[in-house]
PDB file of C-alpha atoms in Angstrom:
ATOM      1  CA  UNK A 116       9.627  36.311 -12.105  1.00 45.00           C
ATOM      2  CA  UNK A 117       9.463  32.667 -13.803  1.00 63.00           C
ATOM      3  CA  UNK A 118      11.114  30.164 -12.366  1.00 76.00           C
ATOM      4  CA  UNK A 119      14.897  28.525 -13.880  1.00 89.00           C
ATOM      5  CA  UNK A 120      13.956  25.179 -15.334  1.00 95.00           C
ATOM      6  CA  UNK A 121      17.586  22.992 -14.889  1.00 96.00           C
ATOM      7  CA  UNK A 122      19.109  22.821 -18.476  1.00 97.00           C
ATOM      8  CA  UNK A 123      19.042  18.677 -18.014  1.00 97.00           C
ATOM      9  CA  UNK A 124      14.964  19.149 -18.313  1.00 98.00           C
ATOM     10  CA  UNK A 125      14.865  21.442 -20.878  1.00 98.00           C
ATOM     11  CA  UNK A 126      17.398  19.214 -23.114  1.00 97.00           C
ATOM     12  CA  UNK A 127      15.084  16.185 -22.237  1.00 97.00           C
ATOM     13  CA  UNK A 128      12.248  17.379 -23.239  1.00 97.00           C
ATOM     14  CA  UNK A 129      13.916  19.145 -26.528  1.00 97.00           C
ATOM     15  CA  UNK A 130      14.453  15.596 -27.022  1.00 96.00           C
ATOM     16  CA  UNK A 131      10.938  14.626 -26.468  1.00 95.00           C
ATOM     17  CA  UNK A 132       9.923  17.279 -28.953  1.00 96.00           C
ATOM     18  CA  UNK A 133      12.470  15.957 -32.034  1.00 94.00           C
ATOM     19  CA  UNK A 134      10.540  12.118 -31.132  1.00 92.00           C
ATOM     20  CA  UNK A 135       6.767  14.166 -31.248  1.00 93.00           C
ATOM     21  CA  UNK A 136       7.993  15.434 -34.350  1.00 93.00           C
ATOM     22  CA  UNK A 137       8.957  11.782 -36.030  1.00 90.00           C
ATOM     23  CA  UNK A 138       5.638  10.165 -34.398  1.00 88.00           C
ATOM     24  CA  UNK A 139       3.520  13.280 -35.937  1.00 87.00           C
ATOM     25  CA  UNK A 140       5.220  12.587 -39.214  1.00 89.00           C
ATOM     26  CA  UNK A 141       4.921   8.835 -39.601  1.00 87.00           C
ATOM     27  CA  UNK A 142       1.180   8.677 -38.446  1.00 80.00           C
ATOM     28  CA  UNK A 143       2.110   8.121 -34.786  1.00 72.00           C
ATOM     29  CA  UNK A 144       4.269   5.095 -35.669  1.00 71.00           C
ATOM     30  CA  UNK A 145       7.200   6.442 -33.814  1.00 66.00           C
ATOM     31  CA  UNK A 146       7.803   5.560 -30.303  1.00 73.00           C
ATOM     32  CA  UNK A 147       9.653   7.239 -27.179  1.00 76.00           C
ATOM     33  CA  UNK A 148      12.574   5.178 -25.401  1.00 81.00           C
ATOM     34  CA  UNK A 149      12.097   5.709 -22.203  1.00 84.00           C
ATOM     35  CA  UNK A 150      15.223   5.269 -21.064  1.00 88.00           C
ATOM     36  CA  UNK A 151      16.239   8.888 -22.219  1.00 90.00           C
ATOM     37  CA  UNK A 152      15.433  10.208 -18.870  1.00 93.00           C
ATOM     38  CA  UNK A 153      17.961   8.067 -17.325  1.00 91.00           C
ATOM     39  CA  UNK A 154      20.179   9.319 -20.166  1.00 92.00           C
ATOM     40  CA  UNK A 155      19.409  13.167 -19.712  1.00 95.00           C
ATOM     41  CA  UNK A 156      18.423  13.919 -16.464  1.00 97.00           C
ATOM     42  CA  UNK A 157      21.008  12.779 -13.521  1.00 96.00           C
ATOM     43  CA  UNK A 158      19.138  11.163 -10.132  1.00 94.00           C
ATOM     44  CA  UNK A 159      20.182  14.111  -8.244  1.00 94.00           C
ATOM     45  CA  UNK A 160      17.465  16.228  -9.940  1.00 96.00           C
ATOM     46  CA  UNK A 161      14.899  13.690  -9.388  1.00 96.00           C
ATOM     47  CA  UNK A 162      15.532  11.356  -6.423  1.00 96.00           C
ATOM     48  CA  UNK A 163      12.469  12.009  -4.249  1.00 96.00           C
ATOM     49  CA  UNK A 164      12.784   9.046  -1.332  1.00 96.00           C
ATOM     50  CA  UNK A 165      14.523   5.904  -0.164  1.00 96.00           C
ATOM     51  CA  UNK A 166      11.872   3.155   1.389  1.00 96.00           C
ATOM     52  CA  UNK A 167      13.566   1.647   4.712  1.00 95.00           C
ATOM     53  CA  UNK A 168      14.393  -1.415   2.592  1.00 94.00           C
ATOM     54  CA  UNK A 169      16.610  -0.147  -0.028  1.00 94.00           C
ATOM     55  CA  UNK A 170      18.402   1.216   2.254  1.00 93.00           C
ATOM     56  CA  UNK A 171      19.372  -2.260   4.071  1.00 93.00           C
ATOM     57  CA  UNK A 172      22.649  -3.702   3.309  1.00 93.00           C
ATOM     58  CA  UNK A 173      22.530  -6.504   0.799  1.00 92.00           C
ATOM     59  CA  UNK A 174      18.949  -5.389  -0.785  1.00 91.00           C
ATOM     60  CA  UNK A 175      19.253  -4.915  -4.348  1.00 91.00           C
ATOM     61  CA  UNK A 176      17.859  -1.366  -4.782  1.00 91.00           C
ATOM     62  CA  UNK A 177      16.069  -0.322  -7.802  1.00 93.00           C
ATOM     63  CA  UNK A 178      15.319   3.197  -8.890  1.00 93.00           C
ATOM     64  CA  UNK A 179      11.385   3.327  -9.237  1.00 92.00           C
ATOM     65  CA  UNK A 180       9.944   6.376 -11.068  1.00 92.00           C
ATOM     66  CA  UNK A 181       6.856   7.948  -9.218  1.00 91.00           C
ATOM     67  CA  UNK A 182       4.980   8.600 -12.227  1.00 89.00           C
ATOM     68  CA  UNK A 183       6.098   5.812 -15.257  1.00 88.00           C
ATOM     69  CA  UNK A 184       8.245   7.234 -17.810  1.00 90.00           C
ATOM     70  CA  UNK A 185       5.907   5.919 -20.581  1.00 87.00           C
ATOM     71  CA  UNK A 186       3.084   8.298 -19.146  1.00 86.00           C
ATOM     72  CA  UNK A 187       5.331  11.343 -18.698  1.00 90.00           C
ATOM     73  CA  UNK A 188       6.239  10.288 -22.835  1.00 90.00           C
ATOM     74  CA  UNK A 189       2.583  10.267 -23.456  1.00 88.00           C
ATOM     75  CA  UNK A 190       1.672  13.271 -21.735  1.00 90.00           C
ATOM     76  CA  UNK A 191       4.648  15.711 -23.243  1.00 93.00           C
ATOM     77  CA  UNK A 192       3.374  13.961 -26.726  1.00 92.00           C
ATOM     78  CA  UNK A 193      -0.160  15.130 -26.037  1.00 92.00           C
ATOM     79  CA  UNK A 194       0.751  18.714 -24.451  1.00 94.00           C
ATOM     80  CA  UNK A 195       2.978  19.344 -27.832  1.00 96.00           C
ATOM     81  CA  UNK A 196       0.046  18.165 -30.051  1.00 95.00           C
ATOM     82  CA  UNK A 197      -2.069  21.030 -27.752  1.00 96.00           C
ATOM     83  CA  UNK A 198       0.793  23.580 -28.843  1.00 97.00           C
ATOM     84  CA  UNK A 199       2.854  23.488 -25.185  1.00 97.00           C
ATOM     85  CA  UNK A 200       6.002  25.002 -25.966  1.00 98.00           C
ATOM     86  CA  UNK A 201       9.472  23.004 -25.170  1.00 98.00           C
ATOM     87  CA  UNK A 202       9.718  24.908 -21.500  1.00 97.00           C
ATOM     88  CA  UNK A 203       6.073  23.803 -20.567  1.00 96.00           C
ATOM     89  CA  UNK A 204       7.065  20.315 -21.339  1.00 96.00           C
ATOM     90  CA  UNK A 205      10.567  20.972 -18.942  1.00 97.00           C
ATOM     91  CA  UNK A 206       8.528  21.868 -16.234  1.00 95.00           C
ATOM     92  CA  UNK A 207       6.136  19.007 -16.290  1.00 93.00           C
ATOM     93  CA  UNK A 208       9.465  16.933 -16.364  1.00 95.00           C
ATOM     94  CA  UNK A 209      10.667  19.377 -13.064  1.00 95.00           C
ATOM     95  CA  UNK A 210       7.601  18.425 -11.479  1.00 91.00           C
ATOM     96  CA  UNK A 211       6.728  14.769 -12.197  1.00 92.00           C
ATOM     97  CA  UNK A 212      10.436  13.043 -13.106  1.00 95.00           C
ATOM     98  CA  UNK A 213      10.775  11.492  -9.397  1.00 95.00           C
ATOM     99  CA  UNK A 214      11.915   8.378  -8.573  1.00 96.00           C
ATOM    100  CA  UNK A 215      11.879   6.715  -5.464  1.00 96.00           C
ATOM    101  CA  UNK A 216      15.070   3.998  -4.417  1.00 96.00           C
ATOM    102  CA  UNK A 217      12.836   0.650  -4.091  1.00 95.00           C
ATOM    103  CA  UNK A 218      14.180  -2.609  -2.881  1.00 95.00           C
ATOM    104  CA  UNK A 219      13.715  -5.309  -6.193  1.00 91.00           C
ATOM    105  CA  UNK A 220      10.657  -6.828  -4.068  1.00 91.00           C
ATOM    106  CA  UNK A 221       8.675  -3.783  -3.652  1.00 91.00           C
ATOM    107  CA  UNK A 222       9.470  -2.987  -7.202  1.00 89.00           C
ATOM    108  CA  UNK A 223       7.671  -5.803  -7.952  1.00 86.00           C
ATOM    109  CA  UNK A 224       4.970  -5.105  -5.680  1.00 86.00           C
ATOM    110  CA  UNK A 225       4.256  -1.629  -7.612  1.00 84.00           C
ATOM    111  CA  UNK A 226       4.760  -3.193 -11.067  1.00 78.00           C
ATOM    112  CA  UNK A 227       2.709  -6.353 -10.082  1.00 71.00           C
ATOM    113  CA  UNK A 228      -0.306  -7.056 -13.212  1.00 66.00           C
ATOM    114  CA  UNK A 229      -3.187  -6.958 -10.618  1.00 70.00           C
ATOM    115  CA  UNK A 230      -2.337  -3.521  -9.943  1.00 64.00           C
ATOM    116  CA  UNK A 231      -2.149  -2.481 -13.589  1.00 62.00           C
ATOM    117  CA  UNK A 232       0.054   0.360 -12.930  1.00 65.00           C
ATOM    118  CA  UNK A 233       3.141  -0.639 -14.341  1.00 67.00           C
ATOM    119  CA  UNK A 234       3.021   2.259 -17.482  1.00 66.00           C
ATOM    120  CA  UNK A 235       0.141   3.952 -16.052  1.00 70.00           C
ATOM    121  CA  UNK A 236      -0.779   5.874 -13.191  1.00 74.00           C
ATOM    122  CA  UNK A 237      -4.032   4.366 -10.288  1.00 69.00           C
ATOM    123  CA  UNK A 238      -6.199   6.995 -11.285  1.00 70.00           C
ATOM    124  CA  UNK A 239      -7.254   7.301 -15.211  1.00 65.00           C
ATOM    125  CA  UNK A 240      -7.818  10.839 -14.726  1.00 62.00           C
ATOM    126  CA  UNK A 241      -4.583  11.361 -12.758  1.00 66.00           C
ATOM    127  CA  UNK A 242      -3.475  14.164 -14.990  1.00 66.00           C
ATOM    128  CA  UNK A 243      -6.403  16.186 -14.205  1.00 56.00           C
ATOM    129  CA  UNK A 244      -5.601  15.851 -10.645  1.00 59.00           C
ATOM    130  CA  UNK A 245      -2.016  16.327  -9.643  1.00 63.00           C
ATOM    131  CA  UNK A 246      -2.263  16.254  -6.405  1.00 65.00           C
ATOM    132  CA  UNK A 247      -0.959  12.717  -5.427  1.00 80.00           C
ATOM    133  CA  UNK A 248       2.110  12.293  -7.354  1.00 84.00           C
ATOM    134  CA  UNK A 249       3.028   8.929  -4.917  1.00 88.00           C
ATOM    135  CA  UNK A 250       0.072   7.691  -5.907  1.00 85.00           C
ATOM    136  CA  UNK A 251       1.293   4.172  -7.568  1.00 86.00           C
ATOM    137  CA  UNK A 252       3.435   3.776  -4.257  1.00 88.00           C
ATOM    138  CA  UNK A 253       0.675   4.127  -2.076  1.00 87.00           C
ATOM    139  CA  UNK A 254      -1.595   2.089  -3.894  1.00 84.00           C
ATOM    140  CA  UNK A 255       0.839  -0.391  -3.812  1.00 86.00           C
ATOM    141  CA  UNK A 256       1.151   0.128   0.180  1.00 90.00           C
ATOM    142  CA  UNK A 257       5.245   1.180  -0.227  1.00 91.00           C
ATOM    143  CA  UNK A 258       6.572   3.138   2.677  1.00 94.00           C
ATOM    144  CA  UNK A 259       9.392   5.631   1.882  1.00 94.00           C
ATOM    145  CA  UNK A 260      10.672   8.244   3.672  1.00 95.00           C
ATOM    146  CA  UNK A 261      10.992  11.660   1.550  1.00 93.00           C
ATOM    147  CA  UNK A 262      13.995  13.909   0.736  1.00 91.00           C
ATOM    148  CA  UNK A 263      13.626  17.791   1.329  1.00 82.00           C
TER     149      UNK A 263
END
């Protein structure tokens, strides 16, 4: 039995495919808003964690996504250039569209230059090897606490 992908995944990354199809037309001069995930997929499908600081009262909280939409873009771009079909690209959305709730500091912290992980995951072969998907929080030394 195959698993149900949510509907809100599977229009996102229907989405994603219409966008692969202008950037394969124009000579990869198209680009992918990232802010389509926020558009199409509601936080209760992806909230992963709070950190004890966004949590305080007063702290400006900021939703931090796990793995940077840009590199999610990138990587349902490449899998539909390698033929994935439109529910292969849902479930790499199921499984990687996370965010974490961040005070504005820490956010910082993660997106901080000398980490160079603001669009990009720590490890350049992180797609190979899935197994860390809190990897930019831990390299940037973020404690959260995780949702069931």
């Amino acid at each position: 039995m195959t698993q149900v992908i949510p509907r809100e995944f599977v229009r996102a990354s229907r989405v994603l495919y219409a966008l692969w199809q202008d950037w394969k037309a124009n000579e990869g001069q198209a680009w992918c808003h990232t802010g389509i995930f926020d558009l199409l997929v509601p936080d209760d499908l992806t909230v992963a964690g709070y950190t004890q600081a966004s949590r305080q009262e007063g702290v400006r909280r900021r939703r931090e996504h796990v793995v940077p939409r840009l590199a999610l873009c990138n990587r349902a771009f490449d899998m539909f250039s390698e033929n994935s079909t439109i529910d292969e690209v849902a479930e790499l959305l199921q499984q990687f569209l996370k965010i974490v709730y961040v005070s504005s500091e820490e956010a910082s912290k993660i997106d901080h230059h000398e980490l160079g992980q603001k669009a990009g995951m720590p490890i350049p072969s992180w797609w190979l090897s899935t197994d860390n998907l809190f990897a930019r929080l831990e390299k940037a030394e973020i404690q959260f606490e995780r949702l069931p």
